[in-house]
Amino acid sequence: MGHKSELFCSRGKMLLTLYTAVLFWRIDCVVESTKVVKSSIRHQTTSPLSRVGPTASIRDAEPDFIGPIENVTVALGKAAVLTCSVSDLGDYKVAWIRADDQTILTLHTRLVTHSPRYAVTNDSPMSWQLHIRPLKVEDRGCYMCQINTSTMKKQIGCVDVLVPPNIVDEGTSGDLVAREGHDVSLSCKAEGRPLPRILWRREDGTNIQLRNEDGELRKVDMYMGPTLNLTNVERRQMGAYLCIASNDVPPSVSKRIMLSVNFAPSIMVTTKVIGVPTGSQTRLECFVEAYPQAINYWLKSGEEMILSGGKHEISEERINAYKLRTILLVSDFTVEDTGTYSCVSTNTMGKAEGTLRLYEIKITTTTTTTTTTTSTTTTTTTTSTTPSPTTTEPPPRFVVPLQPAEQKFYTPDVTTYDTMQNVIEQSVLDNNWLPTAESTGSTGHQALPFPTLAAISMLPYLKNIINYSCLAFQRVFRTNFTKLYDFGAR
């Protein structure tokens, strides 16, 4: 019994020893497996480029970057170049990687990506250039220059893509139609990089009319902003407007927006009463403003429609989008053509009418007949002489119409004889009056000589001279008579 228990104990010790050995072996396997996993993880976390070329353990110095990569800003469609400068590169490699998605683009001098828009150059031993052309919007971002050292070395450079302006249909007004007196807003939306500026102009080059706070219209050459507000719009504001987007990246773009303003017709007549000579041609005109375009026609006496043809001709001349001139020509004018004429304009917004009146001017022809009479006088040798008949003609009469003289001959404040004389003389000169043979008289009415005229002019004073002479004679006579009488008495 004792022998069996010792045998059982010895076998148990052997089994325990074997189990312990197996256990230590398993533990050792686990440790080794853990080492392999850690080594694998360490290998994966290291840059894949670190296994290319020699490691730092067999080199005295590692490569390094000379300076930072300069960022570039390039317009869409152009070429962008990023430069990475490295010193002491040796057998190490340089790679370009897109930073956002870790896509390897180039490795040393070899192109890895399949896009033909990328290229790498090594113009100098220490310079590596990444070329992207033509540049697209999706190329905007940052790029990484890496060196496959044991501890990865990298630098980042960024590319900004400038995009020219583009007007977006969504958010931009199309052609608009508004009623006169209502408010209108024109909108324009554009995209680009940098964000475009919006400028408004009129297509015809005229000024844009905007209302101020007082409601008065003011004129501006241009307007800046994405929205152009027109309050209480008028017909004068009708026309084509240009939305121009620019951001200093050529080319600028524009969109044409047509603004139409609807209103009822209105008619203006410059001359309402016209006199027409018989047999001549006359022209009747009406200026019509209406939008949408109106139907225009002419009436005689308010009822009879006039059609173009015969002695009537109707035409229209358009001045602008909403204004025109309608013309009626009447040929070979007669008394039947006198009366009232009406120009009528109508559209969907309303109706208007303008009236003109024609009257006849009669032209009379005056014929002047001149008759000459010759008289013959016969003289006989007898003592009785028959005088020739004489015809008494009235003295010539001169009628000189007086016209207002020029201002230099007339002073309202002072009226003198000299002033009136100047007025008469000026009127005679203005009528180009010159004395003729009839006005100066014939040979039978000669002008009197100057002594005779002087004597005639002294006749009113002759009586006074005689009276004064008589008085003087009486005084002398009395004086002398008194002296003689005194002398005789002595």
Tab-separated table of C-alpha atoms in Angstrom:
chain	number	residue	atom	x	y	z
A	1	MET	CA	0.000	0.000	0.000
A	2	GLY	CA	2.787	2.329	0.848
A	3	HIS	CA	4.583	1.374	-2.340
A	4	LYS	CA	1.597	2.370	-4.467
A	5	SER	CA	1.221	5.735	-2.801
A	6	GLU	CA	4.874	6.630	-3.471
A	7	LEU	CA	4.510	5.592	-7.106
A	8	PHE	CA	1.472	7.820	-7.460
A	9	CYS	CA	3.308	10.792	-5.959
A	10	SER	CA	6.270	10.440	-8.256
A	11	ARG	CA	4.087	10.310	-11.323
A	12	GLY	CA	2.231	13.391	-10.156
A	13	LYS	CA	5.460	15.284	-9.804
A	14	MET	CA	6.460	14.320	-13.326
A	15	LEU	CA	3.171	15.465	-14.747
A	16	LEU	CA	3.405	18.743	-12.871
A	17	THR	CA	6.909	19.308	-14.166
A	18	LEU	CA	5.779	18.604	-17.749
A	19	TYR	CA	2.818	20.891	-17.412
A	20	THR	CA	5.030	23.657	-16.076
A	21	ALA	CA	7.411	23.271	-19.037
A	22	VAL	CA	4.568	23.414	-21.520
A	23	LEU	CA	3.202	26.495	-19.798
A	24	PHE	CA	6.527	28.347	-19.971
A	25	TRP	CA	6.836	27.405	-23.643
A	26	ARG	CA	3.421	28.888	-24.387
A	27	ILE	CA	4.278	32.029	-22.515
A	28	ASP	CA	7.456	32.385	-24.526
A	29	CYS	CA	5.517	31.955	-27.779
A	30	VAL	CA	3.091	34.670	-26.743
A	31	VAL	CA	5.939	37.040	-25.946
A	32	GLU	CA	7.562	36.422	-29.277
A	33	SER	CA	4.258	36.955	-31.067
A	34	THR	CA	3.791	40.231	-29.229
A	35	LYS	CA	7.224	41.386	-30.305
A	36	VAL	CA	6.404	40.577	-33.927
A	37	VAL	CA	3.101	42.508	-33.748
A	38	LYS	CA	4.783	45.537	-32.180
A	39	SER	CA	7.460	45.441	-34.819
A	40	SER	CA	4.807	45.248	-37.514
A	41	ILE	CA	2.896	48.167	-36.021
A	42	ARG	CA	6.058	50.221	-35.764
A	43	HIS	CA	6.839	49.391	-39.396
A	44	GLN	CA	3.363	50.505	-40.530
A	45	THR	CA	3.388	53.809	-38.634
A	46	THR	CA	6.644	54.762	-40.247
A	47	SER	CA	6.378	56.535	-43.650
A	48	PRO	CA	6.402	54.060	-46.531
A	49	LEU	CA	9.167	56.122	-48.029
A	50	SER	CA	11.462	55.442	-45.017
A	51	ARG	CA	12.253	51.960	-46.356
A	52	VAL	CA	13.448	53.437	-49.648
A	53	GLY	CA	17.174	54.062	-49.598
A	54	PRO	CA	19.645	53.822	-46.749
A	55	THR	CA	18.775	54.511	-43.171
A	56	ALA	CA	20.292	57.136	-40.978
A	57	SER	CA	22.385	54.554	-39.141
A	58	ILE	CA	24.810	54.238	-42.024
A	59	ARG	CA	24.973	57.997	-42.770
A	60	ASP	CA	26.716	60.766	-40.943
A	61	ALA	CA	24.062	63.551	-41.752
A	62	GLU	CA	20.379	63.546	-42.711
A	63	PRO	CA	18.829	65.773	-45.415
A	64	ASP	CA	16.899	68.878	-44.423
A	65	PHE	CA	14.786	71.653	-46.010
A	66	ILE	CA	16.540	74.824	-46.988
A	67	GLY	CA	13.477	77.071	-46.662
A	68	PRO	CA	9.675	77.034	-46.545
A	69	ILE	CA	7.528	76.389	-49.593
A	70	GLU	CA	5.997	79.582	-50.902
A	71	ASN	CA	2.225	79.586	-51.407
A	72	VAL	CA	0.991	80.509	-54.874
A	73	THR	CA	-2.203	82.127	-56.157
A	74	VAL	CA	-3.026	81.415	-59.807
A	75	ALA	CA	-6.010	82.096	-62.025
A	76	LEU	CA	-8.145	79.271	-63.261
A	77	GLY	CA	-6.701	77.550	-66.327
A	78	LYS	CA	-3.142	78.729	-65.722
A	79	ALA	CA	-0.133	76.749	-64.363
A	80	ALA	CA	0.806	76.536	-60.684
A	81	VAL	CA	4.350	75.636	-59.522
A	82	LEU	CA	5.357	74.683	-55.953
A	83	THR	CA	9.114	74.502	-55.171
A	84	CYS	CA	10.647	72.342	-52.429
A	85	SER	CA	14.350	72.959	-51.693
A	86	VAL	CA	16.351	70.168	-49.908
A	87	SER	CA	20.008	70.005	-48.823
A	88	ASP	CA	22.175	66.889	-48.297
A	89	LEU	CA	19.621	64.662	-49.946
A	90	GLY	CA	22.112	61.924	-50.825
A	91	ASP	CA	20.358	58.667	-51.565
A	92	TYR	CA	17.083	59.732	-49.971
A	93	LYS	CA	13.978	60.367	-52.013
A	94	VAL	CA	11.596	63.360	-52.268
A	95	ALA	CA	7.888	62.874	-52.825
A	96	TRP	CA	4.920	65.208	-53.398
A	97	ILE	CA	1.680	64.209	-51.635
A	98	ARG	CA	-1.720	65.901	-51.613
A	99	ALA	CA	-2.318	66.885	-48.003
A	100	ASP	CA	-6.064	66.455	-47.695
A	101	ASP	CA	-6.346	62.843	-48.942
A	102	GLN	CA	-2.690	61.671	-48.670
A	103	THR	CA	-2.553	60.865	-52.399
A	104	ILE	CA	1.028	60.315	-53.603
A	105	LEU	CA	1.499	62.396	-56.745
A	106	THR	CA	5.243	62.020	-57.498
A	107	LEU	CA	8.189	60.022	-56.106
A	108	HIS	CA	11.539	61.524	-56.847
A	109	THR	CA	11.483	62.035	-60.654
A	110	ARG	CA	8.700	59.546	-61.310
A	111	LEU	CA	5.013	60.470	-61.728
A	112	VAL	CA	2.822	58.221	-59.583
A	113	THR	CA	-0.669	59.656	-60.201
A	114	HIS	CA	-2.389	58.912	-63.474
A	115	SER	CA	-3.465	62.528	-64.072
A	116	PRO	CA	-1.485	64.133	-66.915
A	117	ARG	CA	-1.999	67.577	-65.355
A	118	TYR	CA	0.738	66.895	-62.768
A	119	ALA	CA	4.497	66.885	-63.414
A	120	VAL	CA	7.732	67.022	-61.372
A	121	THR	CA	11.028	68.616	-62.340
A	122	ASN	CA	14.483	68.675	-60.744
A	123	ASP	CA	16.196	71.596	-62.433
A	124	SER	CA	18.885	71.804	-59.750
A	125	PRO	CA	20.155	69.131	-57.311
A	126	MET	CA	18.454	70.816	-54.374
A	127	SER	CA	15.176	71.967	-56.008
A	128	TRP	CA	12.069	69.902	-56.683
A	129	GLN	CA	9.116	71.523	-58.467
A	130	LEU	CA	5.535	70.254	-58.622
A	131	HIS	CA	3.701	71.524	-61.737
A	132	ILE	CA	-0.115	71.582	-62.032
A	133	ARG	CA	-1.591	72.661	-65.346
A	134	PRO	CA	-4.145	73.598	-66.425
A	135	LEU	CA	-5.377	74.545	-62.998
A	136	LYS	CA	-8.881	73.563	-61.946
A	137	VAL	CA	-11.052	74.628	-59.026
A	138	GLU	CA	-10.574	71.247	-57.323
A	139	ASP	CA	-6.789	71.819	-57.300
A	140	ARG	CA	-7.223	74.461	-54.614
A	141	GLY	CA	-5.604	73.203	-51.386
A	142	CYS	CA	-2.274	72.259	-49.758
A	143	TYR	CA	0.486	69.926	-50.965
A	144	MET	CA	3.168	68.129	-48.888
A	145	CYS	CA	6.837	67.718	-49.759
A	146	GLN	CA	8.264	64.636	-47.869
A	147	ILE	CA	11.757	63.170	-47.380
A	148	ASN	CA	11.936	59.418	-46.595
A	149	THR	CA	14.078	59.685	-43.495
A	150	SER	CA	13.576	57.341	-40.518
A	151	THR	CA	11.682	60.185	-38.878
A	152	MET	CA	9.549	61.629	-41.641
A	153	LYS	CA	10.366	65.199	-42.626
A	154	LYS	CA	7.768	67.276	-44.475
A	155	GLN	CA	6.829	70.789	-45.582
A	156	ILE	CA	3.464	72.092	-46.823
A	157	GLY	CA	2.711	74.643	-49.567
A	158	CYS	CA	-0.774	75.768	-50.647
A	159	VAL	CA	-2.327	76.677	-54.003
A	160	ASP	CA	-5.207	79.187	-54.269
A	161	VAL	CA	-7.200	79.204	-57.506
A	162	LEU	CA	-8.711	82.516	-58.676
A	163	VAL	CA	-11.983	82.103	-60.541
A	164	PRO	CA	-13.370	84.786	-62.897
A	165	PRO	CA	-16.895	86.008	-62.195
A	166	ASN	CA	-19.934	84.104	-63.370
A	167	ILE	CA	-23.527	85.367	-63.172
A	168	VAL	CA	-25.836	82.764	-61.709
A	169	ASP	CA	-29.288	82.510	-63.277
A	170	GLU	CA	-30.807	81.497	-59.974
A	171	GLY	CA	-31.122	84.711	-58.012
A	172	THR	CA	-30.757	86.979	-61.085
A	173	SER	CA	-33.739	88.844	-62.545
A	174	GLY	CA	-34.973	88.220	-66.037
A	175	ASP	CA	-36.818	90.723	-68.253
A	176	LEU	CA	-39.422	92.588	-66.193
A	177	VAL	CA	-42.733	94.295	-67.014
A	178	ALA	CA	-44.188	96.783	-64.525
A	179	ARG	CA	-47.040	99.255	-64.480
A	180	GLU	CA	-46.199	102.931	-64.261
A	181	GLY	CA	-46.171	104.097	-60.650
A	182	HIS	CA	-45.287	100.707	-59.147
A	183	ASP	CA	-42.019	99.645	-57.477
A	184	VAL	CA	-39.482	97.425	-59.267
A	185	SER	CA	-36.360	95.593	-58.056
A	186	LEU	CA	-33.626	94.283	-60.357
A	187	SER	CA	-31.387	91.588	-58.815
A	188	CYS	CA	-28.068	90.148	-59.952
A	189	LYS	CA	-26.134	87.281	-58.335
A	190	ALA	CA	-22.572	86.323	-59.283
A	191	GLU	CA	-19.974	83.879	-58.029
A	192	GLY	CA	-16.213	83.749	-58.340
A	193	ARG	CA	-13.025	83.996	-56.293
A	194	PRO	CA	-12.671	86.583	-54.945
A	195	LEU	CA	-16.365	87.441	-54.635
A	196	PRO	CA	-17.346	89.636	-57.626
A	197	ARG	CA	-18.554	93.217	-57.421
A	198	ILE	CA	-21.896	94.085	-59.063
A	199	LEU	CA	-22.241	97.261	-61.147
A	200	TRP	CA	-25.416	98.522	-62.888
A	201	ARG	CA	-25.493	100.637	-66.064
A	202	ARG	CA	-28.008	101.471	-68.776
A	203	GLU	CA	-27.325	99.862	-72.120
A	204	ASP	CA	-27.964	103.074	-74.093
A	205	GLY	CA	-25.408	104.993	-71.998
A	206	THR	CA	-27.932	107.361	-70.414
A	207	ASN	CA	-28.099	108.003	-66.690
A	208	ILE	CA	-29.936	105.784	-64.231
A	209	GLN	CA	-32.781	107.683	-62.562
A	210	LEU	CA	-33.288	106.913	-58.863
A	211	ARG	CA	-35.595	108.520	-56.326
A	212	ASN	CA	-34.207	110.117	-53.186
A	213	GLU	CA	-35.888	110.239	-49.780
A	214	ASP	CA	-38.069	113.163	-50.924
A	215	GLY	CA	-39.335	111.186	-53.922
A	216	GLU	CA	-37.455	113.301	-56.461
A	217	LEU	CA	-35.602	111.697	-59.340
A	218	ARG	CA	-31.825	112.036	-59.384
A	219	LYS	CA	-29.486	110.884	-62.135
A	220	VAL	CA	-26.422	108.690	-61.596
A	221	ASP	CA	-23.973	107.231	-64.101
A	222	MET	CA	-23.827	103.844	-62.359
A	223	TYR	CA	-25.061	102.011	-59.298
A	224	MET	CA	-23.098	99.551	-57.127
A	225	GLY	CA	-24.850	96.649	-55.407
A	226	PRO	CA	-26.547	93.346	-56.128
A	227	THR	CA	-30.076	94.901	-56.123
A	228	LEU	CA	-31.279	97.971	-58.032
A	229	ASN	CA	-34.506	99.333	-56.531
A	230	LEU	CA	-36.706	101.615	-58.643
A	231	THR	CA	-39.597	103.121	-56.685
A	232	ASN	CA	-42.655	104.642	-58.343
A	233	VAL	CA	-41.221	103.737	-61.736
A	234	GLU	CA	-41.849	106.051	-64.703
A	235	ARG	CA	-41.805	105.595	-68.466
A	236	ARG	CA	-38.473	107.460	-68.634
A	237	GLN	CA	-36.893	104.628	-66.628
A	238	MET	CA	-37.878	102.069	-69.233
A	239	GLY	CA	-35.040	100.397	-71.128
A	240	ALA	CA	-32.284	97.794	-70.964
A	241	TYR	CA	-30.103	97.597	-67.838
A	242	LEU	CA	-26.724	95.831	-67.670
A	243	CYS	CA	-25.623	93.873	-64.604
A	244	ILE	CA	-21.788	93.782	-64.752
A	245	ALA	CA	-19.817	91.416	-62.466
A	246	SER	CA	-16.045	91.797	-62.000
A	247	ASN	CA	-13.394	90.690	-59.463
A	248	ASP	CA	-10.117	91.695	-61.162
A	249	VAL	CA	-9.861	88.234	-62.730
A	250	PRO	CA	-10.595	88.583	-66.418
A	251	PRO	CA	-12.949	88.434	-68.102
A	252	SER	CA	-15.781	90.446	-66.582
A	253	VAL	CA	-19.282	89.258	-67.451
A	254	SER	CA	-22.617	91.038	-67.841
A	255	LYS	CA	-26.272	90.239	-68.255
A	256	ARG	CA	-28.909	92.351	-70.023
A	257	ILE	CA	-32.191	92.874	-68.185
A	258	MET	CA	-35.001	94.624	-70.065
A	259	LEU	CA	-37.432	96.732	-68.036
A	260	SER	CA	-40.757	97.562	-69.703
A	261	VAL	CA	-43.210	100.050	-68.169
A	262	ASN	CA	-46.855	99.792	-69.243
A	263	PHE	CA	-49.011	102.944	-69.379
A	264	ALA	CA	-52.018	104.312	-71.260
A	265	PRO	CA	-51.481	106.419	-74.415
A	266	SER	CA	-51.005	110.184	-74.253
A	267	ILE	CA	-51.021	112.523	-77.278
A	268	MET	CA	-49.408	115.937	-77.732
A	269	VAL	CA	-50.352	118.260	-80.635
A	270	THR	CA	-47.934	121.109	-81.341
A	271	THR	CA	-50.188	123.152	-83.689
A	272	LYS	CA	-53.936	122.832	-83.225
A	273	VAL	CA	-55.133	125.325	-85.882
A	274	ILE	CA	-53.519	125.412	-89.322
A	275	GLY	CA	-54.332	127.671	-92.263
A	276	VAL	CA	-53.668	126.098	-95.651
A	277	PRO	CA	-53.553	127.941	-99.007
A	278	THR	CA	-55.820	126.485	-101.674
A	279	GLY	CA	-54.137	123.851	-103.835
A	280	SER	CA	-51.126	123.349	-101.547
A	281	GLN	CA	-50.039	120.424	-99.348
A	282	THR	CA	-50.256	120.417	-95.566
A	283	ARG	CA	-48.756	118.209	-92.851
A	284	LEU	CA	-50.510	117.257	-89.613
A	285	GLU	CA	-48.472	115.764	-86.732
A	286	CYS	CA	-49.263	114.105	-83.394
A	287	PHE	CA	-46.731	112.883	-80.827
A	288	VAL	CA	-47.886	109.653	-79.175
A	289	GLU	CA	-46.486	108.049	-75.996
A	290	ALA	CA	-47.755	104.555	-75.172
A	291	TYR	CA	-46.579	101.131	-74.021
A	292	PRO	CA	-47.258	98.447	-75.014
A	293	GLN	CA	-47.231	99.742	-78.565
A	294	ALA	CA	-50.530	101.313	-79.538
A	295	ILE	CA	-52.709	101.260	-82.663
A	296	ASN	CA	-52.814	104.749	-84.217
A	297	TYR	CA	-55.274	106.092	-86.814
A	298	TRP	CA	-56.783	109.378	-88.092
A	299	LEU	CA	-60.427	110.546	-88.182
A	300	LYS	CA	-62.119	113.377	-90.119
A	301	SER	CA	-64.817	115.261	-88.225
A	302	GLY	CA	-64.577	112.642	-85.470
A	303	GLU	CA	-66.313	109.917	-87.513
A	304	GLU	CA	-64.771	109.263	-90.934
A	305	MET	CA	-61.595	107.140	-90.751
A	306	ILE	CA	-58.869	108.343	-93.095
A	307	LEU	CA	-56.966	105.690	-95.027
A	308	SER	CA	-53.639	106.166	-96.714
A	309	GLY	CA	-54.107	106.631	-100.472
A	310	GLY	CA	-55.193	109.268	-102.970
A	311	LYS	CA	-54.683	112.704	-101.527
A	312	HIS	CA	-53.978	111.345	-98.023
A	313	GLU	CA	-50.737	109.744	-96.877
A	314	ILE	CA	-50.225	108.406	-93.326
A	315	SER	CA	-46.811	107.519	-91.869
A	316	GLU	CA	-45.140	106.959	-88.468
A	317	GLU	CA	-41.673	107.791	-87.182
A	318	ARG	CA	-40.565	105.993	-84.013
A	319	ILE	CA	-38.492	108.116	-81.612
A	320	ASN	CA	-37.835	105.572	-78.843
A	321	ALA	CA	-39.371	102.458	-77.315
A	322	TYR	CA	-42.533	104.230	-76.203
A	323	LYS	CA	-42.690	107.453	-78.255
A	324	LEU	CA	-43.488	108.028	-81.935
A	325	ARG	CA	-44.694	110.696	-84.362
A	326	THR	CA	-47.754	109.994	-86.542
A	327	ILE	CA	-48.038	112.148	-89.687
A	328	LEU	CA	-50.955	112.870	-92.040
A	329	LEU	CA	-50.207	114.552	-95.395
A	330	VAL	CA	-53.108	116.204	-97.272
A	331	SER	CA	-52.339	117.067	-100.908
A	332	ASP	CA	-54.115	119.537	-103.273
A	333	PHE	CA	-55.995	121.251	-100.452
A	334	THR	CA	-59.556	122.377	-101.231
A	335	VAL	CA	-62.470	123.755	-99.249
A	336	GLU	CA	-63.762	120.199	-98.774
A	337	ASP	CA	-60.617	119.403	-96.782
A	338	THR	CA	-61.332	122.020	-94.124
A	339	GLY	CA	-62.607	120.852	-90.779
A	340	THR	CA	-61.510	118.914	-87.719
A	341	TYR	CA	-58.981	116.063	-87.819
A	342	SER	CA	-58.326	113.699	-84.915
A	343	CYS	CA	-55.364	111.398	-84.253
A	344	VAL	CA	-56.391	108.460	-82.056
A	345	SER	CA	-54.131	106.047	-80.151
A	346	THR	CA	-55.271	102.963	-78.226
A	347	ASN	CA	-53.611	100.035	-76.424
A	348	THR	CA	-54.496	97.582	-73.667
A	349	MET	CA	-53.987	100.265	-71.014
A	350	GLY	CA	-56.317	102.926	-72.453
A	351	LYS	CA	-57.087	105.374	-75.266
A	352	ALA	CA	-56.176	108.976	-76.151
A	353	GLU	CA	-57.137	111.489	-78.848
A	354	GLY	CA	-55.675	114.715	-80.231
A	355	THR	CA	-57.571	117.283	-82.368
A	356	LEU	CA	-56.420	119.660	-85.117
A	357	ARG	CA	-58.434	122.089	-87.276
A	358	LEU	CA	-57.701	123.101	-90.855
A	359	TYR	CA	-59.076	126.226	-92.563
A	360	GLU	CA	-58.637	127.531	-96.101
A	361	ILE	CA	-56.546	130.548	-97.028
A	362	LYS	CA	-57.813	131.997	-100.320
A	363	ILE	CA	-55.214	133.562	-102.576
A	364	THR	CA	-56.584	136.524	-104.711
A	365	THR	CA	-54.823	137.892	-107.830
A	366	THR	CA	-54.900	141.716	-108.372
A	367	THR	CA	-54.431	143.080	-111.937
A	368	THR	CA	-53.363	146.760	-112.319
A	369	THR	CA	-54.195	148.572	-115.638
A	370	THR	CA	-52.480	151.896	-116.522
A	371	THR	CA	-54.189	154.283	-119.068
A	372	THR	CA	-52.274	157.179	-120.726
A	373	THR	CA	-54.219	160.159	-122.191
A	374	THR	CA	-52.586	162.532	-124.736
A	375	SER	CA	-54.011	166.110	-125.158
A	376	THR	CA	-53.328	168.275	-128.285
A	377	THR	CA	-53.611	172.157	-128.226
A	378	THR	CA	-54.253	174.088	-131.478
A	379	THR	CA	-53.378	177.838	-131.696
A	380	THR	CA	-54.879	180.151	-134.492
A	381	THR	CA	-53.546	183.479	-135.826
A	382	THR	CA	-56.673	185.445	-134.960
A	383	THR	CA	-56.761	187.992	-132.139
A	384	SER	CA	-58.960	185.770	-130.073
A	385	THR	CA	-57.082	182.945	-128.655
A	386	THR	CA	-58.727	179.853	-127.306
A	387	PRO	CA	-56.813	178.714	-124.317
A	388	SER	CA	-56.052	175.070	-124.121
A	389	PRO	CA	-58.095	173.151	-121.618
A	390	THR	CA	-56.332	172.684	-118.368
A	391	THR	CA	-56.770	169.848	-115.983
A	392	THR	CA	-56.574	170.637	-112.331
A	393	GLU	CA	-54.846	167.864	-110.535
A	394	PRO	CA	-54.941	167.596	-106.783
A	395	PRO	CA	-51.699	168.281	-105.027
A	396	PRO	CA	-49.608	165.218	-104.377
A	397	ARG	CA	-50.297	163.529	-101.095
A	398	PHE	CA	-47.669	161.642	-99.221
A	399	VAL	CA	-48.707	158.901	-96.854
A	400	VAL	CA	-45.835	157.662	-94.774
A	401	PRO	CA	-46.762	154.819	-92.408
A	402	LEU	CA	-45.116	155.312	-89.111
A	403	GLN	CA	-43.511	152.251	-87.568
A	404	PRO	CA	-41.992	151.941	-84.132
A	405	ALA	CA	-38.446	153.152	-84.270
A	406	GLU	CA	-35.557	151.304	-82.782
A	407	GLN	CA	-35.075	151.537	-79.025
A	408	LYS	CA	-32.193	153.970	-79.459
A	409	PHE	CA	-34.650	156.631	-80.792
A	410	TYR	CA	-37.301	156.218	-78.094
A	411	THR	CA	-37.154	157.177	-74.440
A	412	PRO	CA	-40.426	156.504	-72.575
A	413	ASP	CA	-39.702	158.971	-69.775
A	414	VAL	CA	-38.979	162.068	-71.914
A	415	THR	CA	-40.928	163.006	-75.072
A	416	THR	CA	-39.550	166.032	-76.904
A	417	TYR	CA	-39.824	167.460	-80.341
A	418	ASP	CA	-36.363	166.106	-81.257
A	419	THR	CA	-37.341	162.641	-80.124
A	420	MET	CA	-40.543	162.665	-82.210
A	421	GLN	CA	-38.639	164.022	-85.152
A	422	ASN	CA	-36.162	161.132	-84.864
A	423	VAL	CA	-39.050	158.671	-84.736
A	424	ILE	CA	-40.597	160.126	-87.909
A	425	GLU	CA	-37.249	160.162	-89.707
A	426	GLN	CA	-36.558	156.572	-88.663
A	427	SER	CA	-39.998	155.462	-89.879
A	428	VAL	CA	-39.365	157.101	-93.249
A	429	LEU	CA	-36.003	155.334	-93.481
A	430	ASP	CA	-37.522	151.986	-92.438
A	431	ASN	CA	-40.062	152.250	-95.295
A	432	ASN	CA	-37.290	153.052	-97.785
A	433	TRP	CA	-39.239	156.180	-98.874
A	434	LEU	CA	-37.485	158.361	-101.413
A	435	PRO	CA	-38.991	161.344	-103.207
A	436	THR	CA	-39.958	160.685	-106.845
A	437	ALA	CA	-40.817	162.902	-109.792
A	438	GLU	CA	-44.482	162.747	-108.799
A	439	SER	CA	-43.724	163.677	-105.193
A	440	THR	CA	-41.581	166.709	-106.145
A	441	GLY	CA	-44.079	168.003	-108.662
A	442	SER	CA	-43.971	168.439	-112.469
A	443	THR	CA	-42.252	171.195	-114.412
A	444	GLY	CA	-45.354	173.447	-114.002
A	445	HIS	CA	-44.928	173.537	-110.269
A	446	GLN	CA	-41.452	174.899	-109.787
A	447	ALA	CA	-40.127	175.596	-106.299
A	448	LEU	CA	-40.086	179.363	-105.421
A	449	PRO	CA	-36.720	181.086	-105.077
A	450	PHE	CA	-35.333	181.764	-101.644
A	451	PRO	CA	-35.840	185.639	-101.629
A	452	THR	CA	-39.490	185.200	-102.438
A	453	LEU	CA	-39.913	182.620	-99.759
A	454	ALA	CA	-38.136	184.959	-97.295
A	455	ALA	CA	-40.439	187.841	-98.222
A	456	ILE	CA	-43.537	185.656	-97.820
A	457	SER	CA	-42.358	184.517	-94.460
A	458	MET	CA	-42.047	188.197	-93.353
A	459	LEU	CA	-45.663	189.086	-94.276
A	460	PRO	CA	-47.098	188.352	-90.795
A	461	TYR	CA	-44.648	190.878	-89.320
A	462	LEU	CA	-45.203	193.636	-91.999
A	463	LYS	CA	-48.173	195.203	-90.156
A	464	ASN	CA	-46.226	195.594	-86.969
A	465	ILE	CA	-43.319	197.181	-88.851
A	466	ILE	CA	-45.646	199.722	-90.494
A	467	ASN	CA	-47.306	200.574	-87.145
A	468	TYR	CA	-43.972	201.060	-85.440
A	469	SER	CA	-42.794	203.255	-88.359
A	470	CYS	CA	-45.913	205.464	-88.185
A	471	LEU	CA	-45.554	205.993	-84.421
A	472	ALA	CA	-41.945	206.930	-84.821
A	473	PHE	CA	-42.800	209.367	-87.638
A	474	GLN	CA	-45.504	211.039	-85.496
A	475	ARG	CA	-43.106	211.491	-82.595
A	476	VAL	CA	-40.501	213.108	-84.855
A	477	PHE	CA	-43.116	215.288	-86.539
A	478	ARG	CA	-44.515	216.565	-83.219
A	479	THR	CA	-41.078	217.373	-81.901
A	480	ASN	CA	-40.097	219.303	-84.996
A	481	PHE	CA	-43.482	221.101	-85.212
A	482	THR	CA	-43.170	222.274	-81.569
A	483	LYS	CA	-39.735	223.655	-82.212
A	484	LEU	CA	-40.951	225.550	-85.342
A	485	TYR	CA	-43.916	226.967	-83.453
A	486	ASP	CA	-41.732	228.291	-80.661
A	487	PHE	CA	-39.316	229.790	-83.151
A	488	GLY	CA	-42.144	231.671	-85.006
A	489	ALA	CA	-43.595	233.056	-81.790
A	490	ARG	CA	-40.356	234.685	-80.990
